[in-house]
Short mmCIF file of C-alpha atoms and ligand atoms in Angstrom, two decimals:
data_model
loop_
_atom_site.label_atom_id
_atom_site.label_comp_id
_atom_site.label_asym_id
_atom_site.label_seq_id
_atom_site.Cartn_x
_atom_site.Cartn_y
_atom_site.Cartn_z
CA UNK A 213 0.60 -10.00 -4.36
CA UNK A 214 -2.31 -9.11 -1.82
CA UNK A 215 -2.22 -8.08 1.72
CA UNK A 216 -5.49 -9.33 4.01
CA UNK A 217 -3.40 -8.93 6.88
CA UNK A 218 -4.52 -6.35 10.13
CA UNK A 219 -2.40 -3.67 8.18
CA UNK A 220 -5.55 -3.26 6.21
CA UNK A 221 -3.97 -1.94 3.41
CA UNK A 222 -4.28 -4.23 0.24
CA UNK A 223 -1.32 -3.51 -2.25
CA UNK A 224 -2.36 -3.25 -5.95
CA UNK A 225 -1.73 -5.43 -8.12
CA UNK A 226 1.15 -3.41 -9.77
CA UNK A 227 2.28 -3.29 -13.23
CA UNK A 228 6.57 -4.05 -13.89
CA UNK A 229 7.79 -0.88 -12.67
CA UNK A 230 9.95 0.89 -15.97
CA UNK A 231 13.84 0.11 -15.07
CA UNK A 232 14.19 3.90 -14.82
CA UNK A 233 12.25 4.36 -12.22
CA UNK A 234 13.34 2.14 -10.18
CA UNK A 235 17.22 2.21 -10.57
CA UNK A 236 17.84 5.08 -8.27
CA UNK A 237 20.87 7.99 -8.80
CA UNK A 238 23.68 6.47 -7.67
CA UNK A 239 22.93 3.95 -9.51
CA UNK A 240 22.05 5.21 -12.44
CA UNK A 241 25.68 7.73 -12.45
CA UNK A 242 27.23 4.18 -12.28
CA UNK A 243 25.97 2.42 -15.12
CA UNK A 244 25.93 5.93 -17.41
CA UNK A 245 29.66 5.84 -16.80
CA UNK A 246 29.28 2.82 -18.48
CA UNK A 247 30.69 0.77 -15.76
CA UNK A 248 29.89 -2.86 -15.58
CA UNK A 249 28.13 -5.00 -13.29
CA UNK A 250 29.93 -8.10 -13.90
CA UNK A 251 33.76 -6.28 -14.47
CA UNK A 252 33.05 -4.76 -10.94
CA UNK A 253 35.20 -6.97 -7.99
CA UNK A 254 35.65 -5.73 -4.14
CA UNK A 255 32.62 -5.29 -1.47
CA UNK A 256 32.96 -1.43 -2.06
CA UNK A 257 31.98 -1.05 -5.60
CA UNK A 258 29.50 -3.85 -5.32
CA UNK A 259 27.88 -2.26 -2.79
CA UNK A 260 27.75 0.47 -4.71
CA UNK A 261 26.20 -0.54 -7.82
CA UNK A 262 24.20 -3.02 -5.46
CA UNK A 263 23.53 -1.57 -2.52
CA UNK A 264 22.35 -4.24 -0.30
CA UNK A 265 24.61 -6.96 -2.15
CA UNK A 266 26.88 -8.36 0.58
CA UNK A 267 29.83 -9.99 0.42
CA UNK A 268 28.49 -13.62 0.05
CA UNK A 269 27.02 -12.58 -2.56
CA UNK A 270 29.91 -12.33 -5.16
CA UNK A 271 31.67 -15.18 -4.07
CA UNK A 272 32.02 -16.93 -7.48
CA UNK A 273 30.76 -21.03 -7.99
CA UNK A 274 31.84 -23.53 -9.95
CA UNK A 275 29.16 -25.34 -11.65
CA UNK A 276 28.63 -27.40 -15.21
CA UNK A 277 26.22 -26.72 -17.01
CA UNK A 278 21.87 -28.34 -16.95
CA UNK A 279 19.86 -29.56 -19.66
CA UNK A 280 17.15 -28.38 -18.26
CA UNK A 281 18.21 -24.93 -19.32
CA UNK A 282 15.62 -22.51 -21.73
CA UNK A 283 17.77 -21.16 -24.46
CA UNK A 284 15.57 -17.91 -23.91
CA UNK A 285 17.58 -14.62 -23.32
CA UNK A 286 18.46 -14.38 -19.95
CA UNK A 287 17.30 -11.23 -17.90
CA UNK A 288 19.49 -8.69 -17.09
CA UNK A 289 21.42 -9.26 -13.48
CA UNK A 290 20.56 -5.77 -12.57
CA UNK A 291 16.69 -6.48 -12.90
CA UNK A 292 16.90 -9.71 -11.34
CA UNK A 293 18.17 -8.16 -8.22
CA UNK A 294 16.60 -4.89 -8.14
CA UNK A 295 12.81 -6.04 -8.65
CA UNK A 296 12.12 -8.55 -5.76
CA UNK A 297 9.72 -10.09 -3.99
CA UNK A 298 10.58 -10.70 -0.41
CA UNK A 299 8.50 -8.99 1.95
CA UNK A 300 10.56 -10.27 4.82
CA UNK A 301 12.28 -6.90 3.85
CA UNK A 302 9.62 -4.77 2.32
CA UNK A 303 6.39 -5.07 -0.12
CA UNK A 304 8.20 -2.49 -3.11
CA UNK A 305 10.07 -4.04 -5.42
CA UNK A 306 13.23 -1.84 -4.99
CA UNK A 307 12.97 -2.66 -1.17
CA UNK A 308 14.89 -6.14 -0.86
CA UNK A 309 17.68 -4.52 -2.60
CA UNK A 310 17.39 -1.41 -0.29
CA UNK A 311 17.41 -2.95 2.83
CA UNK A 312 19.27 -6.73 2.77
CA UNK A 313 22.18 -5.38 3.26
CA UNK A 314 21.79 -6.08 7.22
CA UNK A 315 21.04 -9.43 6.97
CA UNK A 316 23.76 -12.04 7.53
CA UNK A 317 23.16 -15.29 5.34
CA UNK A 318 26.54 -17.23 7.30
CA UNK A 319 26.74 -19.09 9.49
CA UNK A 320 23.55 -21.12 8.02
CA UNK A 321 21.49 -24.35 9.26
CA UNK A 322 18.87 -26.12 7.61
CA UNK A 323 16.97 -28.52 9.94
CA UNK A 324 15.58 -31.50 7.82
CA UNK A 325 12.83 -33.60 10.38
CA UNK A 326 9.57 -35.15 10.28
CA UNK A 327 8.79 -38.44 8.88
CA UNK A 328 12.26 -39.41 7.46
CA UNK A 329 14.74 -42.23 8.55
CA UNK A 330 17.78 -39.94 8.33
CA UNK A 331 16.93 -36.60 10.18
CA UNK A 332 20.07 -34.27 9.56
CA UNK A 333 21.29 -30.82 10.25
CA UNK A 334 22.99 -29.28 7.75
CA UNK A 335 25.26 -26.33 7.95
CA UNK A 336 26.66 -24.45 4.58
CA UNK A 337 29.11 -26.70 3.96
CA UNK A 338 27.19 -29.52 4.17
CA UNK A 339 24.96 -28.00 1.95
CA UNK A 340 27.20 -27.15 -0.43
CA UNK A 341 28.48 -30.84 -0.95
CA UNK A 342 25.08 -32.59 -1.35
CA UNK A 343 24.95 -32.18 -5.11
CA UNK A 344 27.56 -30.82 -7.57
CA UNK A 345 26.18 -27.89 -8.71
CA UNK A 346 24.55 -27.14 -12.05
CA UNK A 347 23.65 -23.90 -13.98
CA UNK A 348 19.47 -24.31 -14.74
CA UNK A 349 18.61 -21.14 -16.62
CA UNK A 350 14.64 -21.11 -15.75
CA UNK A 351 11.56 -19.48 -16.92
CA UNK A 352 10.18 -18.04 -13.35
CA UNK A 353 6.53 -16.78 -13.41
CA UNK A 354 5.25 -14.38 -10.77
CA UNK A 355 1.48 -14.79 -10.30
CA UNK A 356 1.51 -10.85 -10.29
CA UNK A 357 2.19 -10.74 -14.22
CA UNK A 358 5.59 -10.39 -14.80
CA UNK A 359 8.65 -12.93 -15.57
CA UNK A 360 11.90 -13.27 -15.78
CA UNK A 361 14.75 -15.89 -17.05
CA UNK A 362 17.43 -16.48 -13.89
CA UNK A 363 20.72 -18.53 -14.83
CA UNK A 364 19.80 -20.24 -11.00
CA UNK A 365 22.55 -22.21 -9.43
CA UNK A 366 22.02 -25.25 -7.14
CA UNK A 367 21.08 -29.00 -7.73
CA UNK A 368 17.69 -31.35 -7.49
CA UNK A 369 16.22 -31.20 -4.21
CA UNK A 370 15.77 -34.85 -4.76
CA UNK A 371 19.58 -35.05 -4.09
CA UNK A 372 18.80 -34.25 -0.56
CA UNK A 373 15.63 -35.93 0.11
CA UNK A 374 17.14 -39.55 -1.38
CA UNK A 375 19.76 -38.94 1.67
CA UNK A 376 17.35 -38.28 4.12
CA UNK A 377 14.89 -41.18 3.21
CA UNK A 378 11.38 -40.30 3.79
CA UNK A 379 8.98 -43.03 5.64
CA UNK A 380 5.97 -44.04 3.74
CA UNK A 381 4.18 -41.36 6.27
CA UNK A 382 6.11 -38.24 4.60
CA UNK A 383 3.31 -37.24 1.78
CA UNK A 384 4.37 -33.67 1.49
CA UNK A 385 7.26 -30.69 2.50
CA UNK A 386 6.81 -27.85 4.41
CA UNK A 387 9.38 -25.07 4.07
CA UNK A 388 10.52 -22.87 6.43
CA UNK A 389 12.11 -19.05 5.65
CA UNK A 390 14.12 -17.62 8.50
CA UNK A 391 12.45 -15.52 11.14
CA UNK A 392 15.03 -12.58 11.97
CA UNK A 393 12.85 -9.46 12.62
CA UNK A 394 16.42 -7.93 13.77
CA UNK A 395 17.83 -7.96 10.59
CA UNK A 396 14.73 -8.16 8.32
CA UNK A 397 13.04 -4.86 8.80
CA UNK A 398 9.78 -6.62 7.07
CA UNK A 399 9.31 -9.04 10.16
CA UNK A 400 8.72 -6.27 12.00
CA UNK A 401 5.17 -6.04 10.55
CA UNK A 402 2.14 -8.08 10.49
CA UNK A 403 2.13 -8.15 6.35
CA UNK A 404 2.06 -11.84 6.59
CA UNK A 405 2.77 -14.75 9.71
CA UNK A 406 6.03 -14.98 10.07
CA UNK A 407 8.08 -17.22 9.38
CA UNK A 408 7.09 -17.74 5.39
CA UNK A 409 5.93 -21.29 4.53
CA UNK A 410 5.62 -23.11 1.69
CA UNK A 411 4.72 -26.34 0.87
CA UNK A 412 5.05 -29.19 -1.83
CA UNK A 413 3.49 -32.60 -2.52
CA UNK A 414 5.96 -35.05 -2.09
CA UNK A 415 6.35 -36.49 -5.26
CA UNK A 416 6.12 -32.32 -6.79
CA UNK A 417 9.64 -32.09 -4.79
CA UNK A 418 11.05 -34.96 -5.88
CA UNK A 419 10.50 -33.93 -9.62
CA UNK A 420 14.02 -33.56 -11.30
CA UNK A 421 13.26 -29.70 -12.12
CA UNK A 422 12.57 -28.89 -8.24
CA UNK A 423 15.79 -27.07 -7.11
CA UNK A 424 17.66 -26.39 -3.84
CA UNK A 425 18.86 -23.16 -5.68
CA UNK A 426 22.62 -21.36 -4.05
CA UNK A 427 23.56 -19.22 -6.33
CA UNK A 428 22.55 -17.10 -9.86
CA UNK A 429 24.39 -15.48 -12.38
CA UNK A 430 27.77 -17.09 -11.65
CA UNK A 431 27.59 -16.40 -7.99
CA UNK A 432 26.39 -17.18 -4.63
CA UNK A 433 23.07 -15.65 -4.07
CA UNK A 434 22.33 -11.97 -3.14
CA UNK A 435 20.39 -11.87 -0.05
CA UNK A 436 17.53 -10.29 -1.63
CA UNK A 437 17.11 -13.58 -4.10
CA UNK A 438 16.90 -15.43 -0.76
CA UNK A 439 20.95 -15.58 0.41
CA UNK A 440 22.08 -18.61 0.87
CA UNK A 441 19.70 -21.46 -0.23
CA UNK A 442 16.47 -21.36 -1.57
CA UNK A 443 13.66 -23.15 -3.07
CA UNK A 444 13.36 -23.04 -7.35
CA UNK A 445 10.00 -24.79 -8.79
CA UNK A 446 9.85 -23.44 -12.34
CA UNK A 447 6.44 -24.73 -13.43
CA UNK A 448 4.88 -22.82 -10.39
CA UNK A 449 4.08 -18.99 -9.68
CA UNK A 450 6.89 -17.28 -7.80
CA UNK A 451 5.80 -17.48 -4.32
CA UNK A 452 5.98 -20.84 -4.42
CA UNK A 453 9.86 -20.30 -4.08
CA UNK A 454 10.60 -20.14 -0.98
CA UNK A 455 13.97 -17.82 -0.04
CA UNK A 456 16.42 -18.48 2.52
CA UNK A 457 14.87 -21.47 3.88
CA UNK A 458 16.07 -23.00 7.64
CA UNK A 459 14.14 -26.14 7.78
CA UNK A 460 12.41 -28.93 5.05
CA UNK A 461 10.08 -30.88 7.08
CA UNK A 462 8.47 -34.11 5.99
CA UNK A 463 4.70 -34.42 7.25
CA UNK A 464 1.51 -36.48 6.66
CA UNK A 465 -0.94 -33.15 5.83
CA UNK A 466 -0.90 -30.76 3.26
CA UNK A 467 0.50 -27.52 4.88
CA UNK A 468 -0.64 -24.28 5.56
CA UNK A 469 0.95 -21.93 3.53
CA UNK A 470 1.58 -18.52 3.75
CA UNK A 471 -0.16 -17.10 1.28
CA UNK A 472 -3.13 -19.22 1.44
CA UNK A 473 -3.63 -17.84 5.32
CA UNK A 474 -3.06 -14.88 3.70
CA UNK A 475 -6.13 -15.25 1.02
CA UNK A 476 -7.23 -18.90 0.85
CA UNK A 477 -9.75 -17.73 -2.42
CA UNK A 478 -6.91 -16.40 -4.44
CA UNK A 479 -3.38 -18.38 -3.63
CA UNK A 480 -4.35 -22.38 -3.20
CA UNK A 481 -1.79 -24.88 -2.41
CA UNK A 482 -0.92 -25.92 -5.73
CA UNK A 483 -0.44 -22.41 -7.67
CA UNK A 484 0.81 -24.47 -10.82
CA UNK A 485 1.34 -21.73 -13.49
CA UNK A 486 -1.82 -21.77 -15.75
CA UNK A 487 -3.09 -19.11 -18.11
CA UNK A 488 -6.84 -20.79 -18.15
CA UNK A 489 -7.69 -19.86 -14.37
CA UNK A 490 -7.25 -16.46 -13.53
CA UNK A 491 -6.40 -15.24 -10.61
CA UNK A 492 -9.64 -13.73 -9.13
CA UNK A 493 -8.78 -10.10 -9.47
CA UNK A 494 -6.96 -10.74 -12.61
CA UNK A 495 -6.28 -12.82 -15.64
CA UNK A 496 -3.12 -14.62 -16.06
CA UNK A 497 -2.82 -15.57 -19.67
CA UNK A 498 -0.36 -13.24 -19.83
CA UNK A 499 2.76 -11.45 -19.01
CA UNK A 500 5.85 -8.99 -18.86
CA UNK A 501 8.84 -10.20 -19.42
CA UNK A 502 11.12 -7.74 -17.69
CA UNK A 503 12.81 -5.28 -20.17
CA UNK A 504 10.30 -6.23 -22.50
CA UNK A 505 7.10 -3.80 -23.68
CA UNK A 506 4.89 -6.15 -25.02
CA UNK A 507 3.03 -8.78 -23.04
CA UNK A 508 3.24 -12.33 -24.12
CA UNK A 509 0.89 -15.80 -23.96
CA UNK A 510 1.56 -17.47 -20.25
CA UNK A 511 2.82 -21.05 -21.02
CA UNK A 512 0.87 -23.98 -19.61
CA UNK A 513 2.86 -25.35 -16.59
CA UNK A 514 4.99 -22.32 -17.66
CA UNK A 515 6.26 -24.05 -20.11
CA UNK A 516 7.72 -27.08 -18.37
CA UNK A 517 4.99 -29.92 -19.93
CA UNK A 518 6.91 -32.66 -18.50
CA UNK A 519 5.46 -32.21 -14.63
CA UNK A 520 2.12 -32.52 -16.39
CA UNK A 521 1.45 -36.18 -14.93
CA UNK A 522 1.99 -35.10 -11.65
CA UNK A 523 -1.46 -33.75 -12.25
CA UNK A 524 -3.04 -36.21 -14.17
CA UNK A 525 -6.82 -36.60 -13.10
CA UNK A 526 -6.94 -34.16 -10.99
CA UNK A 527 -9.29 -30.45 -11.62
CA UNK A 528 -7.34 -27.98 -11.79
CA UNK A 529 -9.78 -25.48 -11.68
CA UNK A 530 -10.42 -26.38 -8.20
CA UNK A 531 -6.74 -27.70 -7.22
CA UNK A 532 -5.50 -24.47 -8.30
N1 MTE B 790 10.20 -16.20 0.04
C1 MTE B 790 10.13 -15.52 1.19
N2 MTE B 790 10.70 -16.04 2.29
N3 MTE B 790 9.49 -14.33 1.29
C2 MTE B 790 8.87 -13.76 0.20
O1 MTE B 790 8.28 -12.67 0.33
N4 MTE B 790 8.29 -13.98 -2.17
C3 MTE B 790 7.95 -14.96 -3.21
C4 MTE B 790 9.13 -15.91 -3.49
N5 MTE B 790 9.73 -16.37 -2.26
C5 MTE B 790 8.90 -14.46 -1.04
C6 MTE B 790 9.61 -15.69 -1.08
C7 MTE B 790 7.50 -14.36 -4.45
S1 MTE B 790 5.95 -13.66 -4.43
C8 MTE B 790 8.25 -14.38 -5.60
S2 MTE B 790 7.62 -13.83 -7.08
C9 MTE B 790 9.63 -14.88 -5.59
O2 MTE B 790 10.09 -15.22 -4.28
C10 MTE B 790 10.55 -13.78 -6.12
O3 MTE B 790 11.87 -14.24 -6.22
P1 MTE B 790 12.98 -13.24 -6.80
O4 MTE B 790 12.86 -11.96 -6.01
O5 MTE B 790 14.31 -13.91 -6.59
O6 MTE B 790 12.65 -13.01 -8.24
#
């Protein structure tokens, strides 16, 4: 991504860091002993092999499975987790992992207000029973270069919104992250405004393949993959995800986002993925799969052609 911000100091566009480097010793003793991820149970040993995991995070779901899944090969768990962007927590990629371990994802709230009949409050629990839950495994594009395929777990966000019942005011959603600059070391900068905003056209959150996303790989979600709900939009570039989200508000304007303050010129509103405009200090017909060494063709709408009339007649050239 790009930092404007008073710090000054404009992070490179990186390329995907090599799995070695970033796996540090401990880790890497672990998984030369050949021990598994997935066979490993208890806070100890997770925290071990994830440091930063907490215990949330391996509390297992039950969940049938979407077809809206990719059949693609999913990427590794390890990678997933270990090569994040969340800059409530830090701006290197091995950061989130580093550091989430302080942050507490329970008790939760999400506020859901603005122009909607039913306004509601919803703790965890309430979450948790909105929607059964479904696996999705998703294509998910960061606008930096690289990808990766997440088994996400969660439902529609369209689940949610039908219960809340928008007014014929509510044209799009704002989301809200959490602002806790005691437990997110990140929020103790001025990379970006905090809280972290982002923002959908109505009708863009109401599409089937929008997702209020609780879990991956089995299990609830780590907090550095945005512990315990966040935002999934697969046909959009990364930051459109918002992580740990606290409030969905329905409003008459298109919001300001985060990373549009941030650099209006390079991250507009709609930031559908789209190998034909390039990012201004890049191009972004293609990218990394992590694990992978090759780079490959960026998918229109990253694949998913079926949002494709949520766009029809408009430029996207200049609605980018
Ligand atoms: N949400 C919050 N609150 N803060 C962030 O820094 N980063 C975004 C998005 N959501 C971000 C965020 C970006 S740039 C990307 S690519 C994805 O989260 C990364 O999600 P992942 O780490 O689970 O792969």
């Amino acid at each position: 991504m790009f930092i404007r911000k008073k710090s000054g100091s404009d992070i490179p566009y990186s390329e995907v860091t090599p799995k070695s480097l970033y796996m540090d010793r401990r880790r890497f003793l672990a998984a030369a002993a050949g021990v598994g991820a997935a066979a490993l149970a208890g806070d100890k040993l997770l925290d071990l092999i994830h440091p930063g995991a907490s215990a949330h995070a391996d509390t297992r779901l039950q969940y049938s499975k979407s077809q809206y899944s990719t059949t693609e090969k999913e990427t590794p768990y390890q990678d997933v987790t270990h090569y994040n962007n969340f800059y409530e927590f830090s701006t290197d990629k091995d950061g989130p992992a580093k550091l989430a371990g302080t942050f507490h994802p329970l008790p939760w709230t999400i506020s859901v207000d603005g122009h909607v009949k039913n306004k509601m409050k919803l703790d965890y629990d309430a979450i948790m029973k909105l929607a059964p839950l479904e696996e999705r495994i998703y294509r998910h594009r960061c606008v930096e270069g690289w990808s990766i395929v997440v088994p996400w777990i969660g439902f529609s966000l369209n689940n949610l919104i039908n219960k809340v019942q928008p007014t014929s005011k509510a044209k799009f959603v704002e989301f809200t992250s959490v602002y806790r600059p005691s437990e997110m070391p990140g929020q103790r900068t001025n990379i970006l405004d905090w809280p972290y905003v982002e923002g959908l056209r109505l009708d863009e959150a109401m599409h089937p393949l929008t997702m209020l996303t609780v879990g991956m790989y089995g299990q609830t979600l780590p907090n550095q993959d945005g512990a315990p709900v966040r935002l999934t939009v697969p046909w959009k570039y990364g930051f459109k995800s918002a992580k740990s989200i606290v409030e969905i508000k329905f409003i008459d304007y298109m919001p300001e986002t985060s990373w549009h303050r941030a650099a209006p010129n390079e991250y507009g509103f709609y930031s559908n993925v789209n190998p034909h405009v390039d990012h201004p200090r890049w191009s972004q017909a293609t990218e990394r799969r992590l694990g992978d060494f090759f780079r490959r063709p960026t998918l229109m709408f990253n694949g998913y052609d079926q949002v494709a009339p949520l766009y029809t007649g408009m430029d996207l050239r200049k609605w980018f």
